[in-house]
C-alpha cells in the first residue's frame, strides 16, 4: 500500500479534503501512483494526516466520482487507469468559492417524492431581479430596445465565459458563444451547422433532447450506460458520427462519467474527422458532495466538444436563456450558415442576466439554492434509510432526483400504482428509455417539495411498498 | 358613369370617407357596380355628397389599394373585376379607432435617407414597460418563473386573438396560436410541420426570410411581382407547393396585393392538397392613408394560410415576440410534431406584453408612432418633390421606407456611391433580389431619422444626384 504524505499548505487556501483530492489526483495523473495500486483506507489516511475521517472520505468520494479511484467493496480503494492526456484543467480558487459547498461533514440520510422536473422557486431572488430590471428599463437605456448582436450581447457572453472558466474549467472566448432562448433552439441551430447526423444517446436519457433531435431529422442511436457513463465500446459499434452526453451528471441516472471513460469517448470523437460530442451540462451547479465534476469540454484539445449550458435550472425555468460553446471549426461554420439569425433573447433579459452574473448575485443564489437543495436531498436520503433493504438507491451525488431500484424485482408500474393509491406520485425510469425495456426503478425528484413533505411522502411509500402490501 | 347616392348614417359611427369606401366596396362585391364601369371623379362625388374632395380621394385611394378600383391615368376610376368569394371580413369600429389614422388631408411631399431596417426608439414607452415589469416581478407572482405553456401563455394568446380580430380581420382561436422568440424561430418550427418544400417568394423580398428558409433546406423559387403583388400566373408555373407572401405591404416594394390577386393566390393554394401560403404581416400597423389593408388570412376559408405577425416593428426589435396562426390541419400536426417544444419567450415578457395589449397601451403606442412616422414620411415625400422629375417614387402608402427609381437609367451602384461621397447612405434594391438583376432603384428608410435630418439628407441627395454631378 502506498504511503501518502500530503504536504498541507496554508490551510486558508483550500480545505484539507480538497488538498488531499488534488494531491492524489496529481500523483495518479503523473504516474507516481500506478493503475491498480491500493491506497490507504480513509481511516488510516485520516489518522496519519491528523484530519477527520469525513475529510478523507470526501476526498476519496470525489476521486471515485471522477474515475481516479475505484472503490472495491470490502477491499478498499485502488488507483484507476488514467491517461495523462485527459488531465483535468487546473482551476482557480474562484471555483472553490463558487461551487464547493459540501465542505463540512457528509450527510447521507433523507427522502421524499414527486416530479423529477421540479424546481424550488420559493427562493427566486425577486428583489434583485426587480432591481436589475428597473435599472435596465431607464430612459437612458434605449439601446436595449434596438436590435442586438446575433450571437447575444458581448457583456453577457463575457460573463458566461468568466463563469465557465471559474466554475467549469472551460477556457473559451466570447466569440465562440451563442446565446439562445433555450437549449432546444440551440439544437435547431446546431442541426443547421452539422446537417443530419447519426447521434448516439445515453439510454436512458433526457427524452426532451431525443425528441428534439429526432424531430430535426437526426437518427438516434441508443447506447447503454454503466456506472461510468455511456459505454465507449457500444458507442464505437453504434455507427454514430455524433454523441449527445451528460458527463458531469447523467440524466436521469446521475452517473458521473469517469476519467478513463472520458478519454475513451474523446478518443472516439477524434478517430474520424467530422465526429462531434454534444455535452449537455444542464445541472452541474447542484452537486452536494466534493468538488464539482469538471466539464468534458475543458479537456477537449481537439475541438470536438459542443458545450451546452442553461440558466433554466440554476436561475428559473422561465429565464429562457441557454448558450453553447462551439469548437473553432463549427464556430466558423456557424458564421457562414447561421450568422444571420437574430438573437432569440431580448436584450433587456440579456442585460439583467449579465449583471446577475457579473455582480455576484448568481454565485450567492447558487450557494443558497445548493444549501436548500442539499437539505432536501439529505432529508430524503435519511427518510429512505429503512427502504434500503429492499431498494438500491443511486444518483445521490448531485442533481435534484434519486433513483430507487427494487431489489425484490417489483416492476416500476407496480411501484408507481401502489404509491399513487396511497396518494404519492413517483415516476418510472422507463419513461426515459430510448429502447423499451422492463424497469424496476422509480425516480424521486425532490426540488419542489418541502422537507416535511419529503419525509411524509417517504413514510407513505414505505407503507405502500411494504412486502405485506405488495403481496 | 354610375350615379352614387351614398346614404350617410349617423356621422359619429364612422368618418365619411370610410362610409364611402364601405358603400362602394359593397356595391362592387355584390355586383351592383360591374367590372369595368366608370365611377364619378373624386371632385364630382365630393360635390354631390357635399364633402371635401380629400374625403372622396381617401376613399378611392383605399379602394385602389385593395384592388376594388383601378385608377387609369387621365381617364379616371373604374371598377375592377372582383369575385364575391373574397369579400373582406367585416370588422368592428375598434379597428377604426385602433388603426385608422390618416383621416385628415393627404400630405404627399417630403424626404430623407438611411437604413430601411431602422426603428424610432425615441418614443418607446419606458415608463409603462417599467411599471408593468415591476408589477409582474412581485413576490406573489412566482408562477411567472416556472415553466409555462409550450405554445405561450393563454393570456397573451387571448390578447393576440383580440387584436387580430379587431385590427386585421382575422377570426382565430387562442388554440391556433403559437408564440415564439422571433419569426425566424417560428419558420424553424413550421419547417418541422411541413417538411422540406418548394417555396415561391416574391422577388424582391425580405431576404432574411429567404435565408432562413434556405438554411432550413427548402427550395426557394423566385416569382416576379407587379403592382398588385406576386404574379399568380408565374406562381402557377413555378412548381411551388408553398408561397411566402406579404400581401398587406410587400417588403421592400410596398406593393399591396389587390383583391383579385388575392383571390388568384388563394385559388392556387386550394387547387392541390397540401399547398400553403405563409402570410408575413410584419408591419401592417404602419399605414398612413386610408383603412388598413385586411390580412389575407381573414379571407382564407379553406385553411391554407399560415399567418405570421410580430411585435418587433410595432413595439421594439428587442421585444423578441412573434406569433403564428396555424390553419386547423397544420395546427393538429403541430401538436403531434412540435407539441413538446417549450416556449422560447419568458413568461415575464409574455405577461408584460399581454397587459400592454389588454390594457390599451399598445393601441396608444401605435397611434402615437403612426403619427410620428407619418410626419417623417410626409417630410420625406415633401423634400423629395424636386427629385420627381428624375425619379419614380413608390411604396409611399405605408411602412417605413420609400423606393426611388431613376428615370434617367442610372444604376443603383452609381446612386449609392454618389450619395455616400456626399455623406448620405442609401440602400440598393438589388440587395433584396433573389435573382440577380440590374437595378436603378434605391431604398430610403426614414424611421430612425429626425425630420430635420430627413430634409437635410434629401437636399444632399438632390445635389449629389443632379445631372451636373452625375455627368
CSV table of C-alpha atoms in Angstrom, one decimal, chain A residues 190-406:
chain,number,residue,atom,x,y,z
A,190,UNK,CA,-26.7,23.2,-34.4
A,191,UNK,CA,-28.6,21.0,-36.9
A,192,UNK,CA,-28.2,23.7,-39.5
A,193,UNK,CA,-24.4,23.6,-39.0
A,194,UNK,CA,-23.8,19.9,-38.8
A,195,UNK,CA,-26.6,18.7,-41.0
A,196,UNK,CA,-28.5,15.4,-40.4
A,197,UNK,CA,-26.4,13.1,-38.2
A,198,UNK,CA,-26.4,9.7,-36.6
A,199,UNK,CA,-26.4,10.7,-32.9
A,200,UNK,CA,-25.6,8.3,-30.1
A,201,UNK,CA,-27.5,9.0,-26.9
A,202,UNK,CA,-27.2,7.5,-23.5
A,203,UNK,CA,-30.1,5.2,-22.7
A,204,UNK,CA,-31.9,6.2,-20.5
A,205,UNK,CA,-31.6,9.8,-21.4
A,206,UNK,CA,-33.2,13.3,-21.3
A,207,UNK,CA,-36.1,12.5,-23.6
A,208,UNK,CA,-36.9,16.1,-24.5
A,209,UNK,CA,-33.5,16.2,-26.2
A,210,UNK,CA,-34.0,13.0,-28.1
A,211,UNK,CA,-37.4,14.2,-29.2
A,212,UNK,CA,-36.0,17.5,-30.5
A,213,UNK,CA,-33.1,15.8,-32.3
A,214,UNK,CA,-35.5,13.2,-33.8
A,215,UNK,CA,-37.9,16.0,-34.9
A,216,UNK,CA,-35.0,17.7,-36.6
A,217,UNK,CA,-34.4,14.6,-38.7
A,218,UNK,CA,-31.4,13.1,-36.9
A,219,UNK,CA,-31.1,9.4,-36.4
A,220,UNK,CA,-31.0,8.5,-32.8
A,221,UNK,CA,-28.9,5.5,-31.7
A,222,UNK,CA,-29.4,4.4,-28.1
A,223,UNK,CA,-26.2,3.4,-26.3
A,224,UNK,CA,-26.4,1.7,-22.9
A,225,UNK,CA,-24.7,3.3,-19.9
A,226,UNK,CA,-23.0,1.8,-16.9
A,227,UNK,CA,-21.7,3.4,-13.7
A,228,UNK,CA,-19.1,5.4,-15.7
A,229,UNK,CA,-21.5,6.8,-18.3
A,230,UNK,CA,-22.0,5.9,-21.9
A,231,UNK,CA,-20.3,2.7,-22.9
A,232,UNK,CA,-17.5,3.5,-25.2
A,233,UNK,CA,-17.4,0.0,-26.8
A,234,UNK,CA,-21.0,0.2,-27.7
A,235,UNK,CA,-20.6,3.7,-29.0
A,236,UNK,CA,-17.8,2.5,-31.3
A,237,UNK,CA,-20.1,-0.2,-32.6
A,238,UNK,CA,-23.1,2.1,-33.0
A,239,UNK,CA,-22.2,3.6,-36.3
A,240,UNK,CA,-22.8,7.1,-34.8
A,241,UNK,CA,-21.0,10.2,-36.0
A,242,UNK,CA,-22.0,12.3,-33.1
A,243,UNK,CA,-22.9,11.6,-29.4
A,244,UNK,CA,-25.1,13.5,-27.0
A,245,UNK,CA,-23.8,13.0,-23.5
A,246,UNK,CA,-24.2,14.4,-19.9
A,247,UNK,CA,-20.8,13.5,-18.4
A,248,UNK,CA,-21.0,15.6,-15.3
A,249,UNK,CA,-24.3,14.2,-14.1
A,250,UNK,CA,-26.2,11.9,-16.4
A,251,UNK,CA,-30.0,12.5,-16.5
A,252,UNK,CA,-31.8,10.6,-15.1
A,253,UNK,CA,-29.4,8.1,-13.7
A,254,UNK,CA,-27.0,10.6,-12.0
A,255,UNK,CA,-24.0,8.6,-13.4
A,256,UNK,CA,-20.7,10.6,-13.5
A,257,UNK,CA,-18.5,9.8,-16.4
A,258,UNK,CA,-15.2,8.5,-15.2
A,259,UNK,CA,-11.9,10.0,-16.3
A,260,UNK,CA,-11.0,6.9,-18.4
A,261,UNK,CA,-14.4,6.8,-20.0
A,262,UNK,CA,-14.0,10.5,-20.9
A,263,UNK,CA,-10.7,9.7,-22.5
A,264,UNK,CA,-12.3,6.9,-24.5
A,265,UNK,CA,-15.2,9.0,-25.6
A,266,UNK,CA,-12.9,11.9,-26.6
A,267,UNK,CA,-10.7,9.4,-28.5
A,268,UNK,CA,-13.7,8.1,-30.3
A,269,UNK,CA,-14.5,11.7,-31.4
A,270,UNK,CA,-11.1,12.3,-32.9
A,271,UNK,CA,-10.8,8.9,-34.7
A,272,UNK,CA,-12.8,10.0,-37.7
A,273,UNK,CA,-13.0,13.6,-39.0
A,274,UNK,CA,-16.3,15.3,-38.5
A,275,UNK,CA,-17.3,13.5,-35.4
A,276,UNK,CA,-18.6,15.7,-32.5
A,277,UNK,CA,-19.8,15.3,-28.9
A,278,UNK,CA,-22.6,17.4,-27.6
A,279,UNK,CA,-22.0,17.9,-23.9
A,280,UNK,CA,-25.3,18.8,-22.1
A,281,UNK,CA,-24.2,20.3,-18.8
A,282,UNK,CA,-27.7,21.1,-17.7
A,283,UNK,CA,-27.4,21.0,-13.9
A,284,UNK,CA,-23.7,20.9,-13.0
A,285,UNK,CA,-24.4,23.6,-10.4
A,286,UNK,CA,-26.1,21.3,-8.0
A,287,UNK,CA,-23.6,18.9,-6.6
A,288,UNK,CA,-23.7,18.2,-2.9
A,289,UNK,CA,-20.5,16.3,-2.2
A,290,UNK,CA,-17.0,17.1,-3.1
A,291,UNK,CA,-15.6,19.2,-5.9
A,292,UNK,CA,-17.7,19.9,-9.0
A,293,UNK,CA,-17.0,17.5,-11.8
A,294,UNK,CA,-15.2,19.5,-14.5
A,295,UNK,CA,-16.9,19.8,-17.9
A,296,UNK,CA,-15.6,17.4,-20.5
A,297,UNK,CA,-15.3,20.4,-22.8
A,298,UNK,CA,-12.4,21.6,-20.6
A,299,UNK,CA,-10.4,18.5,-21.7
A,300,UNK,CA,-11.2,18.8,-25.3
A,301,UNK,CA,-8.0,19.8,-27.0
A,302,UNK,CA,-9.1,18.6,-30.4
A,303,UNK,CA,-12.1,20.8,-30.8
A,304,UNK,CA,-14.7,18.0,-30.8
A,305,UNK,CA,-17.0,19.1,-28.0
A,306,UNK,CA,-20.0,21.3,-28.3
A,307,UNK,CA,-20.9,22.5,-24.9
A,308,UNK,CA,-24.5,23.4,-24.0
A,309,UNK,CA,-25.4,25.1,-20.7
A,310,UNK,CA,-28.6,26.7,-19.4
A,311,UNK,CA,-29.8,29.1,-16.7
A,312,UNK,CA,-33.2,27.3,-16.6
A,313,UNK,CA,-32.2,25.0,-13.7
A,314,UNK,CA,-29.9,27.3,-11.9
A,315,UNK,CA,-32.0,30.5,-12.0
A,316,UNK,CA,-35.5,29.7,-13.1
A,317,UNK,CA,-37.2,27.8,-16.0
A,318,UNK,CA,-38.9,31.0,-17.2
A,319,UNK,CA,-35.5,32.6,-17.7
A,320,UNK,CA,-35.3,31.3,-21.3
A,321,UNK,CA,-31.5,31.7,-21.7
A,322,UNK,CA,-29.2,28.9,-22.8
A,323,UNK,CA,-25.9,29.1,-24.5
A,324,UNK,CA,-23.5,26.9,-26.5
A,325,UNK,CA,-19.7,27.0,-26.9
A,326,UNK,CA,-18.7,26.0,-30.3
A,327,UNK,CA,-15.3,24.5,-31.2
A,328,UNK,CA,-13.4,26.6,-33.7
A,329,UNK,CA,-14.3,24.6,-36.8
A,330,UNK,CA,-18.0,24.6,-36.1
A,331,UNK,CA,-17.8,28.2,-35.0
A,332,UNK,CA,-16.6,29.3,-38.4
A,333,UNK,CA,-19.3,27.2,-40.0
A,334,UNK,CA,-21.9,28.9,-37.7
A,335,UNK,CA,-20.9,32.3,-39.1
A,336,UNK,CA,-21.4,31.0,-42.6
A,337,UNK,CA,-24.6,29.2,-42.2
A,338,UNK,CA,-26.4,30.7,-39.2
A,339,UNK,CA,-24.6,34.1,-38.8
A,340,UNK,CA,-27.7,36.0,-40.0
A,341,UNK,CA,-30.0,34.6,-37.3
A,342,UNK,CA,-31.1,37.4,-34.9
A,343,UNK,CA,-30.8,36.6,-31.2
A,344,UNK,CA,-33.9,35.0,-29.7
A,345,UNK,CA,-33.3,36.5,-26.3
A,346,UNK,CA,-34.4,40.1,-25.6
A,347,UNK,CA,-31.6,42.5,-24.8
A,348,UNK,CA,-33.3,43.6,-21.6
A,349,UNK,CA,-33.2,40.0,-20.3
A,350,UNK,CA,-29.6,39.6,-21.5
A,351,UNK,CA,-28.5,42.8,-19.6
A,352,UNK,CA,-30.3,41.7,-16.5
A,353,UNK,CA,-28.7,38.2,-16.6
A,354,UNK,CA,-25.3,39.6,-17.4
A,355,UNK,CA,-25.4,41.9,-14.4
A,356,UNK,CA,-26.8,39.0,-12.3
A,357,UNK,CA,-23.7,37.0,-13.2
A,358,UNK,CA,-21.1,39.8,-13.1
A,359,UNK,CA,-22.2,41.4,-9.8
A,360,UNK,CA,-22.1,38.1,-7.8
A,361,UNK,CA,-25.8,37.6,-7.5
A,362,UNK,CA,-25.7,34.3,-9.4
A,363,UNK,CA,-23.0,33.0,-7.1
A,364,UNK,CA,-24.9,33.9,-4.0
A,365,UNK,CA,-28.1,32.5,-5.4
A,366,UNK,CA,-26.4,29.2,-6.3
A,367,UNK,CA,-24.9,28.9,-2.9
A,368,UNK,CA,-28.2,29.5,-1.3
A,369,UNK,CA,-30.0,27.1,-3.5
A,370,UNK,CA,-27.3,24.5,-3.1
A,371,UNK,CA,-27.8,24.6,0.6
A,372,UNK,CA,-31.6,24.4,0.3
A,373,UNK,CA,-31.5,21.5,-2.1
A,374,UNK,CA,-28.8,19.7,-0.1
A,375,UNK,CA,-31.1,19.9,2.9
A,376,UNK,CA,-33.9,18.4,1.0
A,377,UNK,CA,-31.6,15.8,-0.6
A,378,UNK,CA,-30.3,14.9,2.9
A,379,UNK,CA,-33.8,14.7,4.3
A,380,UNK,CA,-34.8,12.4,1.5
A,381,UNK,CA,-31.9,10.1,1.9
A,382,UNK,CA,-32.4,9.9,5.7
A,383,UNK,CA,-36.1,9.0,5.3
A,384,UNK,CA,-35.2,6.4,2.7
A,385,UNK,CA,-32.9,4.6,5.1
A,386,UNK,CA,-35.4,1.9,6.1
A,387,UNK,CA,-36.1,1.2,2.4
A,388,UNK,CA,-32.5,0.3,1.7
A,389,UNK,CA,-33.0,-3.3,2.4
A,390,UNK,CA,-35.4,-3.6,-0.5
A,391,UNK,CA,-34.2,-0.9,-2.8
A,392,UNK,CA,-30.9,0.2,-4.4
A,393,UNK,CA,-30.6,3.9,-4.2
A,394,UNK,CA,-28.5,5.8,-6.8
A,395,UNK,CA,-27.9,9.2,-8.3
A,396,UNK,CA,-27.4,10.8,-4.9
A,397,UNK,CA,-24.3,12.8,-5.5
A,398,UNK,CA,-25.9,15.6,-7.3
A,399,UNK,CA,-28.9,16.9,-9.2
A,400,UNK,CA,-32.4,17.1,-8.0
A,401,UNK,CA,-33.6,13.5,-8.1
A,402,UNK,CA,-32.7,10.0,-6.9
A,403,UNK,CA,-33.3,6.5,-8.3
A,404,UNK,CA,-34.8,3.6,-6.4
A,405,UNK,CA,-34.4,0.2,-7.9
A,406,UNK,CA,-36.4,-2.6,-6.4
